[in-house]
PDB file of C-alpha atoms and ligand atoms in Angstrom:
ATOM      1  CA  MET V   1      -1.643  -1.555 -39.540  1.00 57.00           C
ATOM      2  CA  ALA V   2      -4.030  -3.632 -41.579  1.00 66.00           C
ATOM      3  CA  SER V   3      -1.512  -6.452 -41.759  1.00 71.00           C
ATOM      4  CA  PHE V   4      -0.976  -6.274 -38.000  1.00 68.00           C
ATOM      5  CA  ALA V   5      -4.706  -6.641 -37.428  1.00 70.00           C
ATOM      6  CA  ARG V   6      -4.756  -9.533 -39.864  1.00 73.00           C
ATOM      7  CA  THR V   7      -1.888 -11.290 -38.060  1.00 69.00           C
ATOM      8  CA  LEU V   8      -3.653 -10.767 -34.744  1.00 66.00           C
ATOM      9  CA  VAL V   9      -6.897 -12.245 -35.986  1.00 66.00           C
ATOM     10  CA  VAL V  10      -5.119 -15.171 -37.613  1.00 65.00           C
ATOM     11  CA  SER V  11      -3.225 -16.005 -34.426  1.00 66.00           C
ATOM     12  CA  MET V  12      -6.415 -15.732 -32.402  1.00 67.00           C
ATOM     13  CA  LEU V  13      -8.074 -18.180 -34.789  1.00 66.00           C
ATOM     14  CA  MET V  14      -5.099 -20.532 -34.405  1.00 63.00           C
ATOM     15  CA  CYS V  15      -5.386 -20.391 -30.606  1.00 55.00           C
ATOM     16  CA  TYR V  16      -9.073 -21.092 -30.884  1.00 60.00           C
ATOM     17  CA  ILE V  17      -8.460 -24.132 -33.078  1.00 59.00           C
ATOM     18  CA  LEU V  18      -5.796 -25.460 -30.712  1.00 56.00           C
ATOM     19  CA  PHE V  19      -8.032 -24.758 -27.732  1.00 57.00           C
ATOM     20  CA  ILE V  20     -10.964 -26.679 -29.212  1.00 54.00           C
ATOM     21  CA  ASN V  21      -8.724 -29.634 -30.037  1.00 49.00           C
ATOM     22  CA  HIS V  22      -7.232 -29.565 -26.578  1.00 48.00           C
ATOM     23  CA  THR V  23     -10.470 -29.524 -24.577  1.00 47.00           C
ATOM     24  CA  ALA V  24     -12.037 -32.081 -26.889  1.00 49.00           C
ATOM     25  CA  LYS V  25      -9.127 -34.405 -26.235  1.00 48.00           C
ATOM     26  CA  CYS V  26      -9.168 -33.950 -22.435  1.00 53.00           C
ATOM     27  CA  ASP V  27     -12.875 -34.647 -22.277  1.00 62.00           C
ATOM     28  CA  ASN V  28     -12.518 -37.615 -24.514  1.00 72.00           C
ATOM     29  CA  ASP V  29      -9.855 -39.236 -22.303  1.00 89.00           C
ATOM     30  CA  SER V  30     -11.958 -39.151 -19.112  1.00 93.00           C
ATOM     31  CA  GLU V  31     -15.122 -40.005 -20.967  1.00 96.00           C
ATOM     32  CA  ASP V  32     -13.510 -42.857 -22.817  1.00 96.00           C
ATOM     33  CA  SER V  33     -12.059 -44.390 -19.696  1.00 96.00           C
ATOM     34  CA  LEU V  34     -15.407 -44.140 -17.885  1.00 98.00           C
ATOM     35  CA  PHE V  35     -17.205 -45.629 -20.889  1.00 98.00           C
ATOM     36  CA  GLN V  36     -14.843 -48.600 -20.925  1.00 97.00           C
ATOM     37  CA  GLY V  37     -14.982 -48.952 -17.141  1.00 98.00           C
ATOM     38  CA  ILE V  38     -18.768 -49.041 -17.112  1.00 98.00           C
ATOM     39  CA  ASN V  39     -18.900 -51.638 -19.850  1.00 98.00           C
ATOM     40  CA  GLN V  40     -16.315 -53.784 -18.054  1.00 98.00           C
ATOM     41  CA  TYR V  41     -18.530 -53.520 -14.975  1.00 98.00           C
ATOM     42  CA  ARG V  42     -21.513 -54.619 -17.059  1.00 98.00           C
ATOM     43  CA  THR V  43     -19.488 -57.576 -18.343  1.00 97.00           C
ATOM     44  CA  THR V  44     -18.728 -58.716 -14.796  1.00 97.00           C
ATOM     45  CA  LEU V  45     -22.503 -58.641 -14.173  1.00 97.00           C
ATOM     46  CA  ASN V  46     -23.127 -60.700 -17.319  1.00 97.00           C
ATOM     47  CA  LEU V  47     -24.899 -57.790 -18.988  1.00 97.00           C
ATOM     48  CA  SER V  48     -24.339 -56.634 -22.543  1.00 97.00           C
ATOM     49  CA  GLY V  49     -22.308 -53.470 -23.066  1.00 97.00           C
ATOM     50  CA  LEU V  50     -23.959 -50.062 -23.484  1.00 98.00           C
ATOM     51  CA  THR V  51     -23.650 -48.454 -26.884  1.00 97.00           C
ATOM     52  CA  GLU V  52     -22.864 -44.781 -27.386  1.00 97.00           C
ATOM     53  CA  ASN V  53     -25.905 -42.594 -28.080  1.00 97.00           C
ATOM     54  CA  ASP V  54     -25.220 -39.214 -29.716  1.00 96.00           C
ATOM     55  CA  LYS V  55     -28.347 -37.537 -28.371  1.00 96.00           C
ATOM     56  CA  ALA V  56     -27.678 -38.759 -24.845  1.00 97.00           C
ATOM     57  CA  GLU V  57     -24.154 -37.447 -25.141  1.00 97.00           C
ATOM     58  CA  CYS V  58     -25.522 -34.078 -26.253  1.00 97.00           C
ATOM     59  CA  LEU V  59     -27.815 -33.954 -23.232  1.00 97.00           C
ATOM     60  CA  ALA V  60     -25.005 -35.105 -20.911  1.00 97.00           C
ATOM     61  CA  ASP V  61     -22.870 -32.227 -22.181  1.00 97.00           C
ATOM     62  CA  GLU V  62     -25.680 -29.736 -21.622  1.00 97.00           C
ATOM     63  CA  MET V  63     -26.319 -31.084 -18.120  1.00 97.00           C
ATOM     64  CA  ALA V  64     -22.627 -30.994 -17.203  1.00 97.00           C
ATOM     65  CA  ASP V  65     -22.644 -27.368 -18.270  1.00 96.00           C
ATOM     66  CA  GLN V  66     -25.396 -26.654 -15.719  1.00 96.00           C
ATOM     67  CA  PHE V  67     -23.179 -27.910 -12.881  1.00 96.00           C
ATOM     68  CA  LYS V  68     -20.282 -25.698 -13.944  1.00 94.00           C
ATOM     69  CA  GLY V  69     -18.877 -23.746 -11.011  1.00 94.00           C
ATOM     70  CA  GLN V  70     -20.582 -25.856  -8.353  1.00 95.00           C
ATOM     71  CA  PRO V  71     -18.172 -27.400  -5.827  1.00 95.00           C
ATOM     72  CA  CYS V  72     -18.124 -31.094  -4.917  1.00 96.00           C
ATOM     73  CA  THR V  73     -19.768 -31.670  -1.524  1.00 94.00           C
ATOM     74  CA  ASN V  74     -21.100 -34.658   0.385  1.00 92.00           C
ATOM     75  CA  THR V  75     -24.604 -33.919  -0.911  1.00 91.00           C
ATOM     76  CA  THR V  76     -23.831 -33.507  -4.614  1.00 93.00           C
ATOM     77  CA  GLY V  77     -23.277 -36.011  -7.413  1.00 94.00           C
ATOM     78  CA  SER V  78     -23.467 -39.644  -6.355  1.00 94.00           C
ATOM     79  CA  ASN V  79     -24.070 -38.548  -2.745  1.00 93.00           C
ATOM     80  CA  THR V  80     -27.302 -36.806  -3.662  1.00 92.00           C
ATOM     81  CA  VAL V  81     -30.153 -38.001  -1.470  1.00 89.00           C
ATOM     82  CA  GLN V  82     -32.923 -39.470  -3.599  1.00 84.00           C
ATOM     83  CA  GLY V  83     -35.751 -36.976  -3.922  1.00 83.00           C
ATOM     84  CA  ASN V  84     -33.324 -34.059  -3.554  1.00 84.00           C
ATOM     85  CA  GLU V  85     -31.911 -34.201  -7.074  1.00 87.00           C
ATOM     86  CA  PRO V  86     -31.141 -30.783  -8.474  1.00 88.00           C
ATOM     87  CA  GLN V  87     -33.930 -29.444 -10.675  1.00 89.00           C
ATOM     88  CA  PHE V  88     -33.232 -27.218 -13.626  1.00 91.00           C
ATOM     89  CA  ALA V  89     -35.980 -24.909 -14.746  1.00 91.00           C
ATOM     90  CA  ASN V  90     -34.437 -24.767 -18.205  1.00 94.00           C
ATOM     91  CA  TYR V  91     -34.430 -28.570 -18.619  1.00 94.00           C
ATOM     92  CA  PRO V  92     -36.996 -28.518 -21.464  1.00 94.00           C
ATOM     93  CA  ARG V  93     -34.783 -26.033 -23.280  1.00 95.00           C
ATOM     94  CA  LEU V  94     -31.732 -28.270 -22.800  1.00 96.00           C
ATOM     95  CA  LEU V  95     -33.709 -31.162 -24.247  1.00 96.00           C
ATOM     96  CA  ALA V  96     -34.803 -29.050 -27.183  1.00 95.00           C
ATOM     97  CA  LYS V  97     -31.194 -28.040 -27.856  1.00 95.00           C
ATOM     98  CA  CYS V  98     -30.458 -31.733 -28.381  1.00 96.00           C
ATOM     99  CA  ASP V  99     -33.546 -32.183 -30.502  1.00 95.00           C
ATOM    100  CA  LEU V 100     -35.212 -34.191 -27.696  1.00 95.00           C
ATOM    101  CA  ASN V 101     -38.326 -33.785 -25.560  1.00 91.00           C
ATOM    102  CA  VAL V 102     -39.797 -35.399 -22.431  1.00 91.00           C
ATOM    103  CA  THR V 103     -41.613 -38.031 -24.480  1.00 90.00           C
ATOM    104  CA  ASN V 104     -38.535 -39.753 -25.855  1.00 90.00           C
ATOM    105  CA  THR V 105     -36.347 -39.277 -22.752  1.00 94.00           C
ATOM    106  CA  ARG V 106     -38.766 -40.166 -19.922  1.00 93.00           C
ATOM    107  CA  ASP V 107     -37.243 -43.598 -19.234  1.00 95.00           C
ATOM    108  CA  GLY V 108     -33.662 -42.345 -19.423  1.00 96.00           C
ATOM    109  CA  LYS V 109     -31.524 -41.796 -16.346  1.00 96.00           C
ATOM    110  CA  ILE V 110     -29.285 -38.794 -15.664  1.00 97.00           C
ATOM    111  CA  MET V 111     -26.442 -39.404 -13.211  1.00 97.00           C
ATOM    112  CA  PRO V 112     -24.033 -36.580 -12.311  1.00 97.00           C
ATOM    113  CA  VAL V 113     -20.894 -37.094 -10.225  1.00 97.00           C
ATOM    114  CA  CYS V 114     -18.400 -34.565  -8.897  1.00 97.00           C
ATOM    115  CA  VAL V 115     -14.806 -35.723  -8.469  1.00 97.00           C
ATOM    116  CA  PRO V 116     -11.850 -33.361  -8.040  1.00 96.00           C
ATOM    117  CA  ASN V 117      -9.652 -33.501 -11.164  1.00 95.00           C
ATOM    118  CA  LEU V 118     -11.872 -36.285 -12.488  1.00 96.00           C
ATOM    119  CA  ASN V 119      -9.614 -38.929 -10.924  1.00 96.00           C
ATOM    120  CA  ALA V 120     -10.552 -41.859 -13.170  1.00 96.00           C
ATOM    121  CA  THR V 121     -10.612 -44.454 -10.384  1.00 97.00           C
ATOM    122  CA  LEU V 122     -12.918 -42.342  -8.217  1.00 97.00           C
ATOM    123  CA  VAL V 123     -15.146 -41.384 -11.144  1.00 98.00           C
ATOM    124  CA  LEU V 124     -15.740 -45.047 -11.959  1.00 98.00           C
ATOM    125  CA  SER V 125     -16.331 -46.055  -8.326  1.00 98.00           C
ATOM    126  CA  ASN V 126     -18.738 -43.127  -7.946  1.00 97.00           C
ATOM    127  CA  TYR V 127     -20.869 -45.019 -10.452  1.00 98.00           C
ATOM    128  CA  THR V 128     -20.179 -48.658  -9.606  1.00 98.00           C
ATOM    129  CA  LEU V 129     -20.065 -48.368  -5.784  1.00 97.00           C
ATOM    130  CA  SER V 130     -22.880 -45.865  -5.175  1.00 97.00           C
ATOM    131  CA  GLN V 131     -26.645 -45.666  -5.485  1.00 96.00           C
ATOM    132  CA  TYR V 132     -26.048 -45.400  -9.250  1.00 97.00           C
ATOM    133  CA  SER V 133     -24.838 -49.014  -9.525  1.00 97.00           C
ATOM    134  CA  GLN V 134     -28.423 -50.299  -9.526  1.00 97.00           C
ATOM    135  CA  TYR V 135     -29.000 -48.501 -12.850  1.00 97.00           C
ATOM    136  CA  LEU V 136     -25.806 -49.848 -14.393  1.00 98.00           C
ATOM    137  CA  ASN V 137     -26.931 -53.313 -13.263  1.00 97.00           C
ATOM    138  CA  ASP V 138     -30.170 -53.080 -15.205  1.00 97.00           C
ATOM    139  CA  THR V 139     -30.925 -54.741 -18.527  1.00 96.00           C
ATOM    140  CA  ALA V 140     -33.444 -51.996 -19.297  1.00 97.00           C
ATOM    141  CA  TYR V 141     -30.601 -49.639 -20.231  1.00 97.00           C
ATOM    142  CA  THR V 142     -28.931 -50.179 -23.566  1.00 97.00           C
ATOM    143  CA  GLY V 143     -27.291 -46.867 -24.485  1.00 97.00           C
ATOM    144  CA  ILE V 144     -25.094 -44.234 -22.857  1.00 98.00           C
ATOM    145  CA  GLY V 145     -23.897 -40.665 -23.348  1.00 98.00           C
ATOM    146  CA  ILE V 146     -21.192 -39.000 -21.260  1.00 98.00           C
ATOM    147  CA  GLY V 147     -20.529 -35.291 -20.736  1.00 97.00           C
ATOM    148  CA  THR V 148     -17.824 -33.457 -18.798  1.00 97.00           C
ATOM    149  CA  GLU V 149     -17.350 -29.987 -17.364  1.00 96.00           C
ATOM    150  CA  GLU V 150     -14.625 -29.110 -14.858  1.00 96.00           C
ATOM    151  CA  ASN V 151     -14.915 -31.641 -11.993  1.00 97.00           C
ATOM    152  CA  TRP V 152     -18.318 -32.788 -13.118  1.00 97.00           C
ATOM    153  CA  MET V 153     -19.135 -35.843 -15.158  1.00 97.00           C
ATOM    154  CA  VAL V 154     -22.662 -36.683 -16.284  1.00 98.00           C
ATOM    155  CA  VAL V 155     -23.806 -40.078 -17.537  1.00 98.00           C
ATOM    156  CA  VAL V 156     -27.116 -40.346 -19.371  1.00 98.00           C
ATOM    157  CA  LEU V 157     -28.526 -43.857 -19.810  1.00 98.00           C
ATOM    158  CA  THR V 158     -31.021 -44.646 -22.547  1.00 97.00           C
ATOM    159  CA  THR V 159     -33.341 -47.598 -23.189  1.00 97.00           C
ATOM    160  CA  ASN V 160     -34.406 -49.249 -26.413  1.00 94.00           C
ATOM    161  CA  THR V 161     -38.067 -48.315 -25.826  1.00 92.00           C
ATOM    162  CA  SER V 162     -39.642 -45.313 -27.514  1.00 90.00           C
ATOM    163  CA  GLU V 163     -39.923 -43.522 -24.136  1.00 90.00           C
ATOM    164  CA  GLY V 164     -36.195 -43.742 -23.519  1.00 94.00           C
ATOM    165  CA  SER V 165     -34.595 -44.187 -26.898  1.00 93.00           C
ATOM    166  CA  PHE V 166     -33.456 -40.571 -27.226  1.00 93.00           C
ATOM    167  CA  VAL V 167     -34.434 -40.863 -30.848  1.00 91.00           C
ATOM    168  CA  PRO V 168     -36.562 -37.958 -32.096  1.00 80.00           C
ATOM    169  CA  ALA V 169     -39.968 -39.396 -32.919  1.00 61.00           C
ATOM    170  CA  ASN V 170     -40.104 -37.616 -36.248  1.00 60.00           C
ATOM    171  CA  GLY V 171     -36.960 -39.514 -37.279  1.00 49.00           C
ATOM    172  CA  ASN V 172     -35.559 -36.421 -38.895  1.00 45.00           C
ATOM    173  CA  GLY V 173     -32.340 -37.666 -40.492  1.00 38.00           C
ATOM    174  CA  VAL V 174     -31.291 -34.176 -41.559  1.00 37.00           C
ATOM    175  CA  VAL V 175     -31.126 -32.971 -37.950  1.00 39.00           C
ATOM    176  CA  ASN V 176     -29.110 -36.022 -36.960  1.00 38.00           C
ATOM    177  CA  PHE V 177     -26.698 -35.340 -39.742  1.00 37.00           C
ATOM    178  CA  ALA V 178     -26.279 -31.694 -38.747  1.00 35.00           C
ATOM    179  CA  ILE V 179     -25.437 -32.652 -35.170  1.00 38.00           C
ATOM    180  CA  LYS V 180     -22.951 -35.288 -36.263  1.00 38.00           C
ATOM    181  CA  LEU V 181     -21.267 -32.620 -38.332  1.00 38.00           C
ATOM    182  CA  GLY V 182     -21.062 -30.312 -35.297  1.00 42.00           C
ATOM    183  CA  PRO V 183     -17.278 -30.313 -34.789  1.00 46.00           C
ATOM    184  CA  VAL V 184     -16.637 -30.148 -38.508  1.00 45.00           C
ATOM    185  CA  SER V 185     -18.817 -27.091 -38.952  1.00 45.00           C
ATOM    186  CA  HIS V 186     -16.722 -25.347 -36.285  1.00 47.00           C
ATOM    187  CA  TYR V 187     -13.815 -25.718 -38.640  1.00 50.00           C
ATOM    188  CA  LEU V 188     -15.824 -24.647 -41.663  1.00 48.00           C
ATOM    189  CA  VAL V 189     -16.848 -21.431 -39.907  1.00 46.00           C
ATOM    190  CA  LEU V 190     -13.258 -20.847 -38.846  1.00 49.00           C
ATOM    191  CA  LEU V 191     -11.950 -21.603 -42.313  1.00 50.00           C
ATOM    192  CA  SER V 192     -14.384 -19.261 -43.995  1.00 51.00           C
ATOM    193  CA  GLY V 193     -13.397 -16.586 -41.471  1.00 50.00           C
ATOM    194  CA  PHE V 194      -9.796 -17.329 -42.319  1.00 49.00           C
ATOM    195  CA  PHE V 195     -10.295 -16.874 -46.037  1.00 50.00           C
ATOM    196  CA  MET V 196     -12.404 -13.763 -45.630  1.00 51.00           C
ATOM    197  CA  ILE V 197      -9.622 -11.827 -43.940  1.00 51.00           C
ATOM    198  CA  LEU V 198      -6.915 -12.980 -46.337  1.00 51.00           C
TER     199      LEU V 198
HETATM  200  C1  LIG F   1     -22.433 -65.301 -16.139  1.00 76.71           C
HETATM  201  O1  LIG F   1     -22.815 -66.243 -17.108  1.00 76.71           O
HETATM  202  C2  LIG F   1     -22.065 -67.466 -17.047  1.00 76.71           C
HETATM  203  C3  LIG F   1     -22.470 -68.329 -18.211  1.00 76.71           C
HETATM  204  O2  LIG F   1     -23.721 -67.984 -18.708  1.00 76.71           O
HETATM  205  C4  LIG F   1     -22.298 -68.133 -15.699  1.00 76.71           C
HETATM  206  O3  LIG F   1     -21.512 -69.306 -15.613  1.00 76.71           O
HETATM  207  C5  LIG F   1     -21.886 -67.179 -14.582  1.00 76.71           C
HETATM  208  O4  LIG F   1     -22.200 -67.738 -13.322  1.00 76.71           O
HETATM  209  C6  LIG F   1     -22.637 -65.867 -14.736  1.00 76.71           C
HETATM  210  N1  LIG F   1     -22.135 -64.906 -13.736  1.00 76.71           N
HETATM  211  C7  LIG F   1     -22.921 -64.097 -13.038  1.00 76.71           C
HETATM  212  C8  LIG F   1     -22.254 -63.180 -12.087  1.00 76.71           C
HETATM  213  O5  LIG F   1     -24.139 -64.100 -13.166  1.00 76.71           O
HETATM  214  C1  LIG F   2     -21.426 -33.473   5.133  1.00 76.71           C
HETATM  215  O1  LIG F   2     -20.413 -32.561   5.530  1.00 76.71           O
HETATM  216  C2  LIG F   2     -20.796 -31.738   6.599  1.00 76.71           C
HETATM  217  C3  LIG F   2     -19.656 -30.760   6.876  1.00 76.71           C
HETATM  218  O2  LIG F   2     -18.871 -30.564   5.752  1.00 76.71           O
HETATM  219  C4  LIG F   2     -21.082 -32.587   7.831  1.00 76.71           C
HETATM  220  O3  LIG F   2     -21.529 -31.767   8.884  1.00 76.71           O
HETATM  221  C5  LIG F   2     -22.163 -33.603   7.490  1.00 76.71           C
HETATM  222  O4  LIG F   2     -22.371 -34.470   8.599  1.00 76.71           O
HETATM  223  C6  LIG F   2     -21.769 -34.415   6.282  1.00 76.71           C
HETATM  224  N1  LIG F   2     -22.884 -35.294   5.925  1.00 76.71           N
HETATM  225  C7  LIG F   2     -22.711 -36.541   5.537  1.00 76.71           C
HETATM  226  C8  LIG F   2     -23.945 -37.315   5.180  1.00 76.71           C
HETATM  227  O5  LIG F   2     -21.608 -37.084   5.492  1.00 76.71           O
HETATM  228  C1  LIG F   3     -16.866 -40.274  -5.160  1.00 76.71           C
HETATM  229  O1  LIG F   3     -15.940 -39.240  -5.364  1.00 76.71           O
HETATM  230  C2  LIG F   3     -15.604 -38.539  -4.187  1.00 76.71           C
HETATM  231  C3  LIG F   3     -14.712 -37.413  -4.591  1.00 76.71           C
HETATM  232  O2  LIG F   3     -15.522 -36.334  -4.985  1.00 76.71           O
HETATM  233  C4  LIG F   3     -14.916 -39.476  -3.232  1.00 76.71           C
HETATM  234  O3  LIG F   3     -14.598 -38.791  -2.039  1.00 76.71           O
HETATM  235  C5  LIG F   3     -15.849 -40.629  -2.906  1.00 76.71           C
HETATM  236  O4  LIG F   3     -15.185 -41.581  -2.099  1.00 76.71           O
HETATM  237  C6  LIG F   3     -16.309 -41.296  -4.191  1.00 76.71           C
HETATM  238  N1  LIG F   3     -17.354 -42.260  -3.868  1.00 76.71           N
HETATM  239  C7  LIG F   3     -17.294 -43.517  -4.243  1.00 76.71           C
HETATM  240  C8  LIG F   3     -18.442 -44.379  -3.848  1.00 76.71           C
HETATM  241  O5  LIG F   3     -16.360 -43.931  -4.913  1.00 76.71           O
HETATM  242  C1  LIG F   4      -7.043 -41.324  -7.659  1.00 76.71           C
HETATM  243  O1  LIG F   4      -7.598 -41.631  -6.386  1.00 76.71           O
HETATM  244  C2  LIG F   4      -7.064 -42.818  -5.810  1.00 76.71           C
HETATM  245  C3  LIG F   4      -7.868 -43.125  -4.559  1.00 76.71           C
HETATM  246  O2  LIG F   4      -8.046 -41.985  -3.777  1.00 76.71           O
HETATM  247  C4  LIG F   4      -5.578 -42.601  -5.551  1.00 76.71           C
HETATM  248  O3  LIG F   4      -5.014 -43.780  -5.012  1.00 76.71           O
HETATM  249  C5  LIG F   4      -4.892 -42.263  -6.872  1.00 76.71           C
HETATM  250  O4  LIG F   4      -3.536 -41.959  -6.644  1.00 76.71           O
HETATM  251  C6  LIG F   4      -5.556 -41.076  -7.545  1.00 76.71           C
HETATM  252  N1  LIG F   4      -4.989 -40.904  -8.863  1.00 76.71           N
HETATM  253  C7  LIG F   4      -4.582 -39.730  -9.314  1.00 76.71           C
HETATM  254  C8  LIG F   4      -4.038 -39.705 -10.697  1.00 76.71           C
HETATM  255  O5  LIG F   4      -4.662 -38.703  -8.637  1.00 76.71           O
HETATM  256  C1  LIG F   5     -27.506 -57.015 -10.122  1.00 76.71           C
HETATM  257  O1  LIG F   5     -28.863 -57.331 -10.322  1.00 76.71           O
HETATM  258  C2  LIG F   5     -29.158 -58.705 -10.108  1.00 76.71           C
HETATM  259  C3  LIG F   5     -30.609 -58.946 -10.493  1.00 76.71           C
HETATM  260  O2  LIG F   5     -31.419 -57.940 -10.011  1.00 76.71           O
HETATM  261  C4  LIG F   5     -28.864 -59.058  -8.644  1.00 76.71           C
HETATM  262  O3  LIG F   5     -29.140 -60.424  -8.420  1.00 76.71           O
HETATM  263  C5  LIG F   5     -27.406 -58.769  -8.354  1.00 76.71           C
HETATM  264  O4  LIG F   5     -27.122 -58.987  -6.981  1.00 76.71           O
HETATM  265  C6  LIG F   5     -27.055 -57.329  -8.708  1.00 76.71           C
HETATM  266  N1  LIG F   5     -25.626 -57.151  -8.574  1.00 76.71           N
HETATM  267  C7  LIG F   5     -25.090 -56.036  -8.081  1.00 76.71           C
HETATM  268  C8  LIG F   5     -23.594 -56.025  -7.988  1.00 76.71           C
HETATM  269  O5  LIG F   5     -25.749 -55.066  -7.758  1.00 76.71           O
HETATM  270  C1  LIG F   6     -34.212 -54.184 -25.819  1.00 76.71           C
HETATM  271  O1  LIG F   6     -33.188 -54.622 -24.956  1.00 76.71           O
HETATM  272  C2  LIG F   6     -33.506 -55.819 -24.253  1.00 76.71           C
HETATM  273  C3  LIG F   6     -32.416 -56.084 -23.257  1.00 76.71           C
HETATM  274  O2  LIG F   6     -31.148 -55.894 -23.816  1.00 76.71           O
HETATM  275  C4  LIG F   6     -33.677 -56.949 -25.284  1.00 76.71           C
HETATM  276  O3  LIG F   6     -34.024 -58.154 -24.602  1.00 76.71           O
HETATM  277  C5  LIG F   6     -34.772 -56.569 -26.260  1.00 76.71           C
HETATM  278  O4  LIG F   6     -34.866 -57.542 -27.266  1.00 76.71           O
HETATM  279  C6  LIG F   6     -34.458 -55.220 -26.893  1.00 76.71           C
HETATM  280  N1  LIG F   6     -35.592 -54.810 -27.710  1.00 76.71           N
HETATM  281  C7  LIG F   6     -35.433 -54.251 -28.905  1.00 76.71           C
HETATM  282  C8  LIG F   6     -36.681 -53.835 -29.594  1.00 76.71           C
HETATM  283  O5  LIG F   6     -34.328 -54.079 -29.408  1.00 76.71           O
HETATM  284  C1  LIG F   7     -42.082 -34.885 -28.584  1.00 76.71           C
HETATM  285  O1  LIG F   7     -41.722 -34.922 -29.965  1.00 76.71           O
HETATM  286  C2  LIG F   7     -42.568 -35.759 -30.753  1.00 76.71           C
HETATM  287  C3  LIG F   7     -42.067 -35.671 -32.166  1.00 76.71           C
HETATM  288  O2  LIG F   7     -40.696 -35.730 -32.221  1.00 76.71           O
HETATM  289  C4  LIG F   7     -44.014 -35.322 -30.663  1.00 76.71           C
HETATM  290  O3  LIG F   7     -44.807 -36.266 -31.349  1.00 76.71           O
HETATM  291  C5  LIG F   7     -44.436 -35.262 -29.211  1.00 76.71           C
HETATM  292  O4  LIG F   7     -45.744 -34.738 -29.119  1.00 76.71           O
HETATM  293  C6  LIG F   7     -43.482 -34.370 -28.425  1.00 76.71           C
HETATM  294  N1  LIG F   7     -43.879 -34.384 -27.027  1.00 76.71           N
HETATM  295  C7  LIG F   7     -43.915 -33.275 -26.281  1.00 76.71           C
HETATM  296  C8  LIG F   7     -44.332 -33.444 -24.859  1.00 76.71           C
HETATM  297  O5  LIG F   7     -43.611 -32.183 -26.739  1.00 76.71           O
HETATM  298  C1  LIG F   8     -16.442 -41.576 -25.421  1.00 76.71           C
HETATM  299  C2  LIG F   8     -15.844 -41.080 -26.685  1.00 76.71           C
HETATM  300  O1  LIG F   8     -16.256 -40.065 -27.248  1.00 76.71           O
HETATM  301  N1  LIG F   8     -14.817 -41.781 -27.177  1.00 76.71           N
HETATM  302  C3  LIG F   8     -14.131 -41.441 -28.406  1.00 76.71           C
HETATM  303  C4  LIG F   8     -12.769 -40.820 -28.124  1.00 76.71           C
HETATM  304  O2  LIG F   8     -12.051 -40.628 -29.322  1.00 76.71           O
HETATM  305  C5  LIG F   8     -11.805 -41.824 -30.059  1.00 76.71           C
HETATM  306  C6  LIG F   8     -10.999 -41.483 -31.284  1.00 76.71           C
HETATM  307  O3  LIG F   8     -10.018 -40.554 -30.970  1.00 76.71           O
HETATM  308  C7  LIG F   8     -13.128 -42.470 -30.451  1.00 76.71           C
HETATM  309  O4  LIG F   8     -12.889 -43.695 -31.108  1.00 76.71           O
HETATM  310  C8  LIG F   8     -13.959 -42.720 -29.207  1.00 76.71           C
HETATM  311  O5  LIG F   8     -15.230 -43.220 -29.582  1.00 76.71           O
END
């Protein structure tokens, strides 16, 4: 009986590991292709490419999570009428989760789109051929983070000024390090669980 329980737990852990790898990969494909598409667009406008920003990516992930379960309509995502952007009461908490606050994110720009199955062509055109294009065509923005959830994709643009750098003002390197290690610590927790039951 004990060995059955052990086998069950081990196979559940295996599924979990595979599942994490799988979703990470799916997200990465759509995010990567959008990242490249946006920078190609910037090149055609004679602007320098945007560099990846870990904190912006963290916030983009958190924001995408907020849209989970919401359907695509003609008033969501890139169709949102300016002034009617969705407001999230827990926004300060989402910022805090990413070790950010309003001071260092004020000049950033959050741009959600909703595209069934994240069709890569439509995702890119939802940025380059919509109201969002004016922000991509802006030298003020220098960094980018991309998050995905279901049919939702969220781009967060950052600046190189202190109000939009998405760099914690206290410059706490330890926190940065911990977040970079995020995926690895998943495995460490899993591994220690693995050894505990053996
Ligand atoms: C981009 O820059 C090049 C050289 O600096 C110039 O010849 C070209 O007209 C520019 N294109 C646009 C779209 O500004
Ligand atoms: C959005 O869709 C609804 C019905 O689905 C339609 O009545 C409305 O005119 C559409 N609005 C725009 C701006 O396309
Ligand atoms: C944005 O994506 C939607 C699909 O949700 C599509 O119908 C629409 O044409 C796209 N808009 C642009 C400007 O590409
Ligand atoms: C993505 O959308 C475009 C335009 O609607 C369509 O031509 C293309 O076949 C779609 N691609 C996929 C993989 O569904
Ligand atoms: C990008 O911005 C420049 C300067 O504001 C403007 O001249 C140009 O028409 C814009 N291009 C597009 C495609 O929006
Ligand atoms: C910020 O970015 C702008 C535009 O890319 C550049 O001209 C400026 O030198 C940058 N400033 C710093 C402090 O990196
Ligand atoms: C944001 O964080 C910085 C330190 O990282 C702090 O100096 C600043 O007061 C904070 N701003 C708010 C509004 O909490
Ligand atoms: C946008 C993004 O996260 N892209 C990453 C996808 O994964 C490859 C490696 O597998 C990285 O090099 C990219 O930076």
